[in-house]
Structures are given as structure tokens and as C-alpha cells.
Coordinates of C-alpha atoms in Angstrom, one line a residue:
X1 CA 0.0 -9.2 -12.0
X2 CA -1.9 -9.3 -9.0
X3 CA -5.2 -11.3 -8.7
X4 CA -8.4 -9.3 -8.9
X5 CA -12.5 -10.3 -8.0
X6 CA -13.3 -7.7 -10.8
X7 CA -10.9 -9.2 -13.4
X8 CA -12.3 -13.0 -12.3
X9 CA -16.0 -12.0 -12.2
X10 CA -15.8 -10.4 -15.8
X11 CA -13.8 -13.4 -17.2
X12 CA -16.3 -15.9 -15.7
X13 CA -19.0 -13.8 -17.4
X14 CA -17.5 -13.5 -20.8
X15 CA -17.3 -17.3 -20.6
X16 CA -20.8 -17.5 -20.5
X17 CA -21.6 -15.6 -23.9
X18 CA -23.3 -12.7 -24.7
X19 CA -25.6 -10.8 -21.9
X20 CA -25.7 -9.1 -18.7
X21 CA -23.3 -10.6 -15.4
X22 CA -24.3 -13.5 -14.0
X23 CA -21.5 -15.0 -11.6
X24 CA -20.9 -13.2 -7.9
X25 CA -18.6 -13.7 -5.1
X26 CA -19.7 -15.5 -2.2
X27 CA -18.9 -14.0 1.4
X28 CA -20.4 -15.9 3.8
X29 CA -18.1 -18.4 5.4
X30 CA -21.2 -21.6 4.8
X31 CA -21.2 -21.0 1.4
X32 CA -17.7 -20.9 1.0
X33 CA -16.9 -24.2 2.4
X34 CA -18.5 -25.4 -0.9
X35 CA -17.6 -22.5 -3.7
X36 CA -16.2 -19.1 -3.9
X37 CA -18.1 -17.8 -7.0
X38 CA -21.6 -19.1 -7.9
X39 CA -23.7 -18.8 -11.0
X40 CA -27.5 -18.9 -9.8
X41 CA -29.8 -21.3 -11.6
X42 CA -32.1 -18.9 -12.4
X43 CA -30.1 -16.3 -13.7
X44 CA -28.7 -19.4 -16.4
X45 CA -32.1 -20.7 -17.1
X46 CA -32.8 -17.0 -18.3
X47 CA -29.4 -17.3 -20.6
X48 CA -29.7 -21.1 -22.2
X49 CA -33.3 -21.7 -21.3
X50 CA -34.0 -25.3 -19.4
X51 CA -31.2 -26.8 -21.2
X52 CA -28.0 -27.5 -18.8
X53 CA -25.1 -24.9 -19.5
X54 CA -23.5 -26.3 -22.5
X55 CA -20.5 -28.8 -21.6
X56 CA -18.0 -26.9 -23.5
X57 CA -18.5 -23.8 -21.6
X58 CA -18.1 -25.6 -18.4
X59 CA -14.4 -26.9 -19.7
X60 CA -14.0 -23.2 -20.9
X61 CA -14.8 -21.7 -17.3
X62 CA -12.6 -24.6 -16.0
X63 CA -9.4 -23.3 -18.1
X64 CA -9.9 -19.9 -17.9
X65 CA -6.7 -17.7 -17.6
X66 CA -5.8 -14.1 -18.2
X67 CA -4.6 -11.1 -16.4
X68 CA -5.3 -11.0 -12.9
X69 CA -7.8 -14.1 -13.4
X70 CA -7.6 -16.2 -10.1
X71 CA -6.7 -19.9 -11.4
X72 CA -10.1 -22.2 -11.0
X73 CA -10.3 -25.8 -9.6
X74 CA -13.6 -27.1 -10.3
X75 CA -16.9 -25.9 -12.1
X76 CA -19.9 -27.9 -11.8
X77 CA -23.8 -27.7 -11.7
X78 CA -25.7 -27.9 -8.4
X79 CA -29.3 -27.3 -7.2
X80 CA -28.2 -23.7 -6.6
X81 CA -26.4 -23.1 -9.9
X82 CA -23.3 -23.4 -11.3
X83 CA -20.4 -23.5 -8.4
X84 CA -16.8 -22.7 -9.0
X85 CA -14.0 -23.3 -6.3
X86 CA -10.6 -22.1 -7.1
X87 CA -7.1 -23.5 -6.6
X88 CA -6.9 -22.1 -3.2
X89 CA -3.3 -23.0 -2.3
X90 CA -2.5 -21.3 -5.5
X91 CA -4.4 -18.0 -4.4
X92 CA -2.7 -18.2 -1.4
X93 CA 0.4 -18.2 -2.5
X94 CA 0.0 -15.5 -5.4
X95 CA -1.5 -13.2 -2.8
X96 CA 1.0 -13.8 0.5
X97 CA 3.7 -13.8 -1.6
X98 CA 3.1 -10.0 -3.1
X99 CA 1.0 -8.6 0.0
X100 CA 2.0 -5.3 -0.9
X101 CA 0.5 -5.2 -4.0
X102 CA -2.8 -6.2 -2.2
X103 CA -2.8 -3.7 0.6
X104 CA -2.4 -0.8 -1.5
X105 CA -4.9 0.9 -4.1
X106 CA -4.7 0.1 -7.7
X107 CA -3.2 2.9 -10.0
X108 CA -5.6 4.8 -12.1
X109 CA -5.5 3.4 -15.5
X110 CA -6.9 6.2 -17.3
X111 CA -6.6 10.1 -16.9
X112 CA -9.0 11.4 -14.0
X113 CA -10.4 15.2 -13.5
X114 CA -9.2 17.0 -10.7
X115 CA -10.9 17.5 -7.8
X116 CA -11.7 20.5 -5.9
X117 CA -12.9 19.7 -2.7
X118 CA -15.1 22.3 -0.5
X119 CA -16.5 21.6 2.7
X120 CA -17.8 25.1 3.9
X121 CA -18.9 24.0 7.4
X122 CA -14.9 25.0 8.0
X123 CA -15.2 28.9 7.7
X124 CA -16.7 28.8 11.3
X125 CA -15.1 28.3 14.7
X126 CA -15.3 25.0 16.4
X127 CA -17.5 26.1 19.1
X128 CA -20.3 26.5 16.7
X129 CA -19.7 23.2 14.6
X130 CA -22.9 21.2 14.8
X131 CA -22.9 17.4 14.5
X132 CA -24.3 17.3 10.9
X133 CA -21.3 20.0 10.2
X134 CA -18.9 17.4 11.8
X135 CA -19.9 14.6 9.5
X136 CA -19.7 16.8 6.4
X137 CA -15.9 17.7 7.5
X138 CA -15.1 14.0 8.4
X139 CA -16.7 12.5 5.1
X140 CA -14.8 15.4 3.1
X141 CA -11.5 14.1 5.0
X142 CA -12.0 10.5 4.2
X143 CA -12.9 11.5 0.7
X144 CA -9.8 13.4 0.1
X145 CA -7.5 10.4 1.4
X146 CA -8.8 7.9 -0.7
X147 CA -8.5 10.2 -3.9
X148 CA -5.0 11.0 -2.9
X149 CA -4.0 7.4 -2.5
X150 CA -5.2 6.9 -5.9
X151 CA -2.9 10.0 -7.2
X152 CA -5.7 12.2 -7.9
X153 CA -5.3 15.9 -7.6
X154 CA -7.3 17.3 -5.1
X155 CA -7.6 21.2 -3.8
X156 CA -9.1 21.6 -0.5
X157 CA -11.3 24.5 0.4
X158 CA -11.5 26.8 2.4
X159 CA -8.3 26.9 4.2
X160 CA -8.7 27.3 8.0
X161 CA -8.2 30.9 9.2
X162 CA -9.7 30.2 12.7
X163 CA -6.3 28.9 15.3
X164 CA -9.2 27.0 17.1
X165 CA -10.5 25.2 14.2
X166 CA -7.0 24.3 13.2
X167 CA -6.5 22.9 16.8
X168 CA -9.9 20.7 17.0
X169 CA -9.1 19.6 13.2
X170 CA -5.8 17.9 14.6
X171 CA -7.2 16.8 17.8
X172 CA -9.4 15.0 15.2
X173 CA -7.0 13.9 12.7
X174 CA -8.3 15.8 10.0
X175 CA -5.7 16.9 7.2
X176 CA -6.6 20.0 6.3
X177 CA -5.1 23.5 4.7
X178 CA -4.3 26.0 7.1
X179 CA -4.2 29.8 6.6
X180 CA -3.4 30.9 3.3
X181 CA -2.6 34.3 1.8
X182 CA -6.4 35.9 1.2
X183 CA -7.1 35.6 -2.7
X184 CA -8.0 38.7 -4.6
X185 CA -11.6 39.5 -4.8
X186 CA -11.7 43.0 -6.6
X187 CA -12.3 41.6 -9.8
X188 CA -15.4 39.3 -8.5
X189 CA -16.6 42.6 -6.8
X190 CA -16.5 44.7 -9.5
X191 CA -18.5 42.1 -11.5
X192 CA -20.8 41.9 -8.4
X193 CA -21.4 45.3 -8.2
X194 CA -22.3 45.3 -12.1
X195 CA -24.8 43.1 -11.4
X196 CA -26.9 44.0 -8.0
X197 CA -30.5 44.5 -8.1
X198 CA -31.7 47.9 -7.9
X199 CA -31.8 49.3 -4.8
X200 CA -35.8 49.5 -4.5
X201 CA -36.0 46.1 -5.6
X202 CA -33.5 44.7 -3.5
X203 CA -35.8 45.4 -0.3
X204 CA -34.0 46.2 3.2
X205 CA -30.2 44.7 3.3
X206 CA -28.7 43.3 6.4
X207 CA -25.5 45.5 7.6
X208 CA -22.0 44.6 5.9
X209 CA -24.3 43.2 2.4
X210 CA -23.0 44.7 -0.9
X211 CA -26.2 44.0 -2.6
X212 CA -28.8 41.5 -3.9
X213 CA -27.9 39.8 -7.2
X214 CA -30.7 38.1 -9.1
X215 CA -30.3 34.5 -10.4
X216 CA -33.8 33.9 -11.7
X217 CA -32.2 33.9 -15.7
X218 CA -29.2 31.7 -14.6
X219 CA -31.8 29.3 -12.6
X220 CA -33.8 28.9 -15.9
X221 CA -31.0 28.6 -18.2
X222 CA -28.7 25.9 -16.5
X223 CA -30.0 25.3 -12.9
X224 CA -33.4 23.9 -13.4
X225 CA -32.0 21.2 -15.6
X226 CA -29.3 20.4 -13.0
X227 CA -31.6 19.6 -10.3
X228 CA -31.1 23.0 -8.1
X229 CA -33.8 24.1 -5.6
X230 CA -36.5 26.2 -8.0
X231 CA -36.9 28.6 -5.0
X232 CA -33.1 29.9 -5.5
X233 CA -33.9 33.2 -6.9
X234 CA -31.3 35.9 -5.4
X235 CA -28.2 35.9 -3.3
X236 CA -27.1 38.6 -0.8
X237 CA -23.4 39.2 -1.9
X238 CA -21.2 40.0 1.4
X239 CA -17.2 40.0 1.3
X240 CA -17.4 37.0 3.1
X241 CA -18.7 35.1 0.4
X242 CA -16.5 37.0 -2.5
X243 CA -13.6 36.1 -0.4
X244 CA -15.0 31.9 -0.5
X245 CA -15.6 32.5 -4.4
X246 CA -11.8 34.1 -4.7
X247 CA -10.4 30.8 -2.9
X248 CA -12.4 28.5 -5.1
X249 CA -11.4 30.5 -7.9
X250 CA -7.7 30.2 -6.8
X251 CA -8.0 26.6 -6.2
X252 CA -9.0 26.0 -9.9
X253 CA -6.8 28.2 -11.6
X254 CA -3.7 26.8 -9.3
X255 CA -4.8 22.9 -10.4
X256 CA -1.8 22.9 -12.7
X257 CA 0.6 22.5 -9.9
X258 CA -0.9 19.1 -9.2
X259 CA -0.2 18.1 -12.7
X260 CA 3.7 19.1 -12.5
X261 CA 3.6 16.6 -9.5
X262 CA 2.6 13.5 -11.8
X263 CA -1.0 13.2 -10.3
X264 CA -3.2 11.6 -12.7
X265 CA -4.9 14.4 -14.0
X266 CA -6.7 15.0 -17.1
X267 CA -4.0 16.1 -19.8
X268 CA -6.0 19.6 -20.2
X269 CA -5.5 22.2 -17.6
X270 CA -9.1 24.2 -18.4
X271 CA -11.6 24.6 -15.6
X272 CA -13.9 22.1 -17.3
X273 CA -11.5 19.0 -16.5
X274 CA -12.4 19.9 -12.7
X275 CA -15.0 18.2 -10.5
X276 CA -16.1 20.8 -7.8
X277 CA -17.4 18.9 -4.9
X278 CA -19.3 20.6 -2.4
X279 CA -19.6 18.4 0.7
X280 CA -22.4 20.1 2.9
X281 CA -24.3 19.2 5.5
X282 CA -28.4 19.1 4.7
X283 CA -28.6 22.5 6.3
X284 CA -25.9 24.1 4.7
X285 CA -27.2 22.7 0.9
X286 CA -29.5 25.3 0.1
X287 CA -27.1 28.5 0.7
X288 CA -24.7 26.6 -1.2
X289 CA -27.0 26.3 -4.3
X290 CA -26.9 29.9 -4.1
X291 CA -23.1 30.1 -4.1
X292 CA -22.9 27.7 -7.1
X293 CA -25.2 30.1 -9.2
X294 CA -23.5 33.3 -8.1
X295 CA -20.1 31.7 -8.9
X296 CA -21.3 30.8 -12.7
X297 CA -22.6 34.4 -12.9
X298 CA -19.8 36.3 -11.8
X299 CA -17.2 33.9 -13.2
X300 CA -17.5 32.7 -16.9
X301 CA -14.5 30.3 -16.3
X302 CA -16.0 28.7 -13.4
X303 CA -16.3 24.9 -14.0
X304 CA -19.6 23.6 -15.7
X305 CA -19.5 20.7 -13.1
X306 CA -20.2 21.2 -9.5
X307 CA -21.7 18.3 -7.3
X308 CA -23.3 18.4 -4.2
X309 CA -22.4 15.1 -1.7
X310 CA -25.4 16.2 1.1
X311 CA -24.6 14.7 4.4
X312 CA -28.1 13.8 6.2
X313 CA -28.9 15.1 9.7
X314 CA -27.0 13.8 12.9
X315 CA -29.5 13.1 15.6
X316 CA -28.4 12.6 19.1
X317 CA -30.6 10.1 21.4
X318 CA -31.3 11.5 25.3
X319 CA -29.0 14.4 24.3
X320 CA -29.7 18.3 23.7
X321 CA -30.2 19.2 20.5
X322 CA -27.5 22.0 21.0
X323 CA -24.5 19.4 21.7
X324 CA -21.7 20.9 19.8
X325 CA -18.8 18.6 18.0
X326 CA -16.1 19.8 20.6
X327 CA -18.6 18.8 23.3
X328 CA -19.5 15.8 21.3
X329 CA -15.7 14.9 21.2
X330 CA -15.0 15.6 24.9
X331 CA -18.1 13.2 25.8
X332 CA -16.5 10.6 23.9
X333 CA -12.7 11.1 25.0
X334 CA -14.1 11.0 28.8
X335 CA -16.1 7.6 28.1
X336 CA -12.8 6.0 26.5
X337 CA -10.6 6.7 29.4
X338 CA -13.6 5.6 31.6
X339 CA -13.9 2.4 29.8
X340 CA -10.2 1.6 30.0
X341 CA -10.0 2.2 33.5
X342 CA -12.2 -0.2 34.2
X343 CA -11.2 -3.1 32.2
X344 CA -7.4 -2.4 33.5
X345 CA -8.5 -2.0 36.6
X346 CA -6.7 1.2 37.7
X347 CA -7.1 5.5 36.5
X348 CA -4.8 5.4 33.2
X349 CA -6.3 9.2 32.6
X350 CA -3.3 10.8 34.3
X351 CA -0.7 8.0 32.6
X352 CA 1.2 9.6 30.5
X353 CA 1.6 6.5 28.1
X354 CA -1.8 6.1 27.6
X355 CA -2.6 9.6 26.9
X356 CA -2.0 9.6 23.3
X357 CA -3.4 5.6 23.0
X358 CA -6.8 7.6 24.6
X359 CA -7.1 10.0 22.0
X360 CA -6.4 7.6 19.0
X361 CA -9.5 5.6 20.5
X362 CA -11.5 8.7 20.8
X363 CA -10.7 10.1 17.3
X364 CA -11.7 6.2 15.9
X365 CA -15.0 6.0 17.9
X366 CA -16.2 9.4 16.5
X367 CA -15.1 8.9 12.9
X368 CA -16.7 5.3 12.9
X369 CA -19.8 6.6 14.6
X370 CA -19.9 9.1 11.3
X371 CA -18.9 7.2 8.8
X372 CA -20.3 4.0 9.3
X373 CA -23.7 5.1 8.1
X374 CA -23.8 6.0 3.9
X375 CA -23.7 10.0 4.5
X376 CA -27.2 10.5 2.8
X377 CA -29.0 9.0 5.4
X378 CA -29.9 10.0 8.8
X379 CA -27.4 8.9 11.4
X380 CA -28.7 8.6 14.9
X381 CA -26.2 8.4 17.8
X382 CA -26.7 6.4 21.3
X383 CA -24.1 8.0 23.8
X384 CA -24.1 5.4 26.2
X385 CA -20.7 4.2 27.5
X386 CA -21.3 0.6 25.8
X387 CA -21.0 2.1 22.2
X388 CA -17.5 1.9 22.8
X389 CA -16.8 -1.0 24.1
X390 CA -13.9 -2.9 23.0
X391 CA -16.2 -6.3 22.7
X392 CA -18.9 -4.3 20.6
X393 CA -18.4 -5.8 17.2
X394 CA -19.2 -2.6 15.3
X395 CA -17.1 0.2 17.1
X396 CA -13.8 1.9 16.1
X397 CA -12.5 0.9 19.7
X398 CA -13.0 -2.8 18.4
X399 CA -10.9 -2.1 15.4
X400 CA -8.7 -0.9 17.0
X401 CA -8.3 -3.3 19.9
X402 CA -7.7 -6.2 17.3
X403 CA -5.3 -3.8 15.6
X404 CA -3.5 -3.7 18.9
X405 CA -3.7 -7.8 19.4
X406 CA -1.8 -8.3 15.7
X407 CA 1.0 -6.2 16.9
X408 CA 1.2 -7.8 20.3
X409 CA 1.1 -11.4 18.4
X410 CA 4.4 -10.1 15.9
X411 CA 6.0 -8.8 19.1
X412 CA 5.2 -11.9 20.8
X413 CA 7.0 -14.0 17.8
X414 CA 10.0 -11.5 18.0
X415 CA 10.7 -12.0 21.8
X416 CA 10.3 -15.9 21.0
X417 CA 12.9 -15.8 18.5
X418 CA 15.5 -13.8 20.3
X419 CA 14.8 -16.2 23.4
X420 CA 15.7 -19.1 21.0
X421 CA 12.3 -20.5 20.8
X422 CA 11.3 -20.1 17.3
X423 CA 13.8 -19.8 14.3
X424 CA 13.8 -16.5 12.4
X425 CA 11.1 -16.3 9.7
X426 CA 12.1 -18.2 6.5
X427 CA 12.0 -16.7 2.8
X428 CA 8.4 -16.4 1.9
X429 CA 8.6 -17.7 -1.1
X430 CA 9.9 -20.9 0.8
X431 CA 6.4 -21.1 2.5
X432 CA 4.3 -23.9 2.2
X433 CA 0.8 -22.2 2.0
X434 CA -1.2 -25.3 1.0
X435 CA -0.9 -26.3 4.9
X436 CA -3.5 -23.1 5.6
X437 CA -6.6 -25.1 5.4
X438 CA -8.8 -23.7 8.3
X439 CA -11.9 -22.1 6.9
X440 CA -11.2 -18.6 8.9
X441 CA -8.0 -18.9 6.9
X442 CA -9.7 -18.6 3.5
X443 CA -12.3 -16.2 5.1
X444 CA -9.6 -14.1 5.9
X445 CA -7.6 -14.0 2.6
X446 CA -10.9 -14.1 0.3
X447 CA -13.4 -11.6 2.1
X448 CA -10.2 -9.0 3.1
X449 CA -6.7 -9.2 1.7
X450 CA -7.8 -9.9 -2.2
X451 CA -10.2 -7.5 -2.2
X452 CA -9.3 -4.8 -0.5
X453 CA -7.4 -2.7 -3.8
X454 CA -10.3 -3.0 -5.8
X455 CA -13.0 -1.6 -2.8
X456 CA -10.8 1.2 -2.7
X457 CA -11.1 2.1 -6.7
X458 CA -14.9 1.5 -6.8
X459 CA -14.6 4.0 -3.7
X460 CA -12.6 6.7 -5.9
X461 CA -14.5 5.5 -9.3
X462 CA -17.8 7.0 -7.6
X463 CA -16.4 10.6 -6.6
X464 CA -14.7 11.2 -10.1
X465 CA -17.9 11.1 -12.0
X466 CA -17.8 14.6 -14.1
X467 CA -20.6 13.8 -16.6
X468 CA -23.3 12.0 -14.6
X469 CA -26.4 14.0 -14.8
X470 CA -27.7 15.9 -11.9
X471 CA -26.6 18.0 -8.8
X472 CA -26.1 15.4 -6.3
X473 CA -23.6 12.4 -6.0
X474 CA -23.6 9.7 -3.7
X475 CA -20.3 8.3 -2.1
X476 CA -20.2 5.1 -0.4
X477 CA -18.1 6.7 2.4
X478 CA -19.3 3.6 5.0
X479 CA -17.5 1.1 2.9
X480 CA -14.0 1.6 4.5
X481 CA -15.5 1.7 8.4
X482 CA -18.1 -1.6 7.5
X483 CA -15.0 -3.7 5.3
X484 CA -12.6 -2.7 8.6
X485 CA -15.3 -3.8 11.1
X486 CA -15.7 -7.2 9.6
X487 CA -12.0 -7.6 9.0
X488 CA -11.8 -7.2 12.8
X489 CA -14.4 -9.7 13.1
X490 CA -13.2 -12.3 11.1
X491 CA -9.4 -11.8 12.3
X492 CA -10.9 -12.0 15.9
X493 CA -12.9 -14.9 15.6
X494 CA -10.3 -16.9 13.9
X495 CA -7.4 -15.6 16.3
X496 CA -9.8 -16.6 19.2
X497 CA -10.1 -20.4 17.9
X498 CA -6.9 -21.0 16.4
X499 CA -3.2 -20.7 18.5
X500 CA -0.9 -19.4 16.2
X501 CA 2.3 -19.4 18.1
X502 CA 2.1 -23.2 19.0
X503 CA 4.8 -25.5 20.4
X504 CA 8.5 -25.2 19.3
X505 CA 8.4 -28.2 17.8
X506 CA 10.0 -28.3 14.2
X507 CA 7.5 -30.2 12.1
X508 CA 4.8 -27.3 13.5
X509 CA 6.9 -24.1 12.1
X510 CA 5.6 -24.9 8.7
X511 CA 2.5 -24.0 9.4
X512 CA 3.0 -21.3 11.9
X513 CA 5.1 -19.4 9.4
X514 CA 2.3 -20.1 6.4
X515 CA -0.3 -18.4 9.3
X516 CA 2.0 -15.6 10.3
X517 CA 2.5 -14.6 6.8
X518 CA -1.4 -14.6 6.2
X519 CA -1.4 -12.2 9.4
X520 CA 1.1 -10.2 8.1
X521 CA -1.0 -9.4 4.9
X522 CA -4.3 -8.9 7.5
X523 CA -2.3 -6.2 9.6
X524 CA -1.1 -4.4 6.4
X525 CA -4.4 -4.3 5.2
X526 CA -6.1 -3.2 8.4
X527 CA -3.0 -0.7 8.4
X528 CA -3.9 0.6 4.9
X529 CA -7.4 0.6 5.6
X530 CA -7.2 2.7 8.8
X531 CA -4.5 4.9 6.9
X532 CA -7.9 6.1 4.9
X533 CA -9.7 7.2 7.8
X534 CA -6.3 9.3 9.1
X535 CA -5.9 7.0 12.2
X536 CA -2.6 5.1 13.0
X537 CA -1.8 1.5 14.4
X538 CA -2.0 1.1 18.2
X539 CA 0.2 -1.6 19.7
X540 CA -1.5 -2.0 22.8
X541 CA -4.6 -0.9 24.2

């Protein structure tokens, strides 16, 4: 069984006896030189008083065992608290001999609700797509990938009908269903007509509107306690609105298909086994609240659990507020081409071999900018060329650059083997991981490889809470981007300092192979993280 940070923390806290969690995992290089986990002194004093932690408890901690629990080397009191260090060479061996288990999302341990993921921004054309709506689209796509990686049944709505929007989403590497047959709106229309307010109360109606439906009663009955805006009192009903409701309705009814594919769905197929998650821009939320209530009013089988993930506004420094999503992408693409041409000293934009690379770098720039800030917060974009440099440590291009450096390293090793400089890679089980003594090596394993699958599992769990009170949900969609940036920074620092492919001398091969296996794991985790963003790995930049 794979080792886990959560399992280890759980066992450490249990060893201290009844009470809340005390231990935490260290992440900073300075602290990791001395310890891997710490139980702070003040927290221990609150648990045990001014007395020291009983010696029997310390002995129990050193001897901890259990599924997923990392082996402990020593545990001792320090001025900061109870410091614990793992058997690092054993942890290296356990992890690096089973890389695939750590580079993939952990399988769900219990049935999960089905998800209908709705992004209303996709109903229009790309030329009308505001940056805040683009943000919602990218967040929704990222959530869908995270959930599907955990074998959760996800139905994405609406199907995209505008061919220009389809082409733009393909350019952005956003995976969303295209045109489907229009769902029947007859039953919903009949119900809506029966619920329309009398003509004298509806006021003047815009052209193409069937009428106005009063939502006050439903608002008082259900909406107010759920956190809906008290100003939601009625909704203008149009054919387009009924078509969208019919598509949502159909997505729920068709969800049984997901179960037949073996996805980790709840055993009952009723509507209440669903979470309908509306990913909306802040400008769209009020209208979406009306749509929620209208669905409940017209369809008594509509899911009771509808949640909103509201993406905050996107502000652009020094640019017109009318900048559209395609204009923003084209700007970034132009800048990527310019920066790459300056770096290589020649114009590469017309070079067919670089066309796909520039497209991937442009998408990486856009997605990292849109996802690196918590979605509920305001996002401020800086459009200067400097924001996409491969030397800047927080950009998508920086991550892709380090992805390419890893590819170059392994290509260099392969060529050296073909030239007879190095032997072929030995069985992983024969490697001596006690040769990994550099602090940068432990940093990569302990902060990136070991916790990766736990990080993805936590992200998926945040989205799957069906019974959480309130209308709004939070999702830490910035987590994967920040993780990949930190992994790239740690790898870059290590790679710049340590010569991996050293002199071809037999007595140095053992350490070289151990380091290569570590960087194989780094590569697998990096690729898996990029897949959660819809980004392919690059072999060169």
C-alpha cells in the first residue's frame, strides 16, 4: 500500500490520545533539514499541561505502523515542540519503487454523488465572452478533469452549439461536449404557461418572451433559507431558457449511463443523488438564481441540491474593460511568439515545428493566470510581456519550460546509452536510494511526489459535498497550479545545482540511477498535474 501524508498525520495524532489534531507536516527546506513533522510546544502544553509528553507516548510514536503510515526514525522534544524524522531512505525506496501509485489520483473509498456541471457562459459566442466568463469556463473544465480522474460521473451542460465557440474551446484545450439533439421543452413549456402571471401583472414584456413566472412563494419556502438573493421574485420565461432547463433535466435523467460505465456513483439513480454545480461569473449569478428556482417550480423531480461556484471579477491593468476572451488569447499568443523569438535569436513564428509549441505555451499562460488565484477572489491581470517569461517563477511558461528540461535530460541519457557511455537502466528494485542525500532530493519527494494524490483527492472532496448548507461552494482550483509552480521551482533549483548525468565512471552510476529514478517520479507527477489542466507535456522550448 502506498504511503500517505494524511494517514501518517492521522496515526501521529491518534498516538497522542484524545483531542484535536496537533501534528503538521513541514514544507520549508530550512525546517526539513532537522525534522519532517512537528507537534508545536504550545499545542502539547494544552494537551498535557506543563509536563513533558509521557515517555510511553514518544515510544509509541517511534514504533508507529499501519496502512499508509511512513516509517519513523526518531522523535524527540525540541524548543519548538516534538520533532519527528522519518526513515528517509526507506521512504525513498517505498515511493520510487511504486511511482505510478503516487502519480495517479487515489481511488474513491465510498460512493460519490453524480455531478451535473453547468457553465452558462458557454451558451453564447466567443466574441461576446468576457474575461470573467472565460475564467468560469476554465474553472469548470478543470473541475471536470479532477472529478473524472477520481472516477466520478460528470455530465457537462450546456452542449456547445456555436461552431466558433467549439473552435475556440479546442484552441484553449477545454474539453466540453458539442452539439447534441435539442431536448424536448414541451412539458416544461406547458407547465410554464400554467404558471405565468396574469397579463395585467406581468407588465411590458420583451419580444420573444412567453411571460413572467412569479417565484416569491418558492423563494420564501426554499430559497431564502438556502441563501438566495431576497430580490429574486420573478423570472421572464423564454424559449432559450426552457431549452436550457430541458438540457439540465435531460442530463440528470441520463446520469444512469455513468453508473453503467462503472463510475463511482451513489447506488440510487434518483435526482437527489446529484449535485448540480453551476459555475458562473459574478455577473451571471443573479440570473442563475432565478433559473434554479424556475427549475424547481416547473419540474418537481429537479435535484434538491443546486450549488453555485461564483468566479470573481477579472480586472486588466492598463487595458480596456471591453477586452474579450479571444482578444486576450491572441495577445498572449503574440507575446509568447515574441519572447521565444528573442530567446532563440530568430523569428520562429513561421517555423511549423514551433507552431504547436507556441499554442501550448499560450494556453498554459492563460490557464495558469486564470486558475492561480482562488476563483472566488478578484483576479488582476498584468498584460506586459514579462508575465510570460520562462525565467519568471510563477507563470505557466515557467512550468512548461521545466517540463521540457526534464524531457531533455532523459533524452540526453538515452543518447548516452546508445553511444555506450552509460549502461541501460537497471531494475528499480536494485537501486540504492540511501545515496539520495541532497536536501533538494528530499524536498522533491516529500513536498511533491508523496502528497500529490492526497492533494487531488482533497480537491475532489470539496466539490462533492451534497449536504453542505447554503447555496455557495468554494473550490480550491488554484491548488494544482500552485503545486506545479512550486514543484518546478524546487526542480529548477535542484537541477541547476546538481549535475545528474555525471562522468561515466562505474562507481558513480549508483547515485546517478537513483537520481534519475527520482526525476522520473517528478516527471510523472508533473505530467499528471498538467493533464488536470488539459496541457500536454513539451519536449523542448
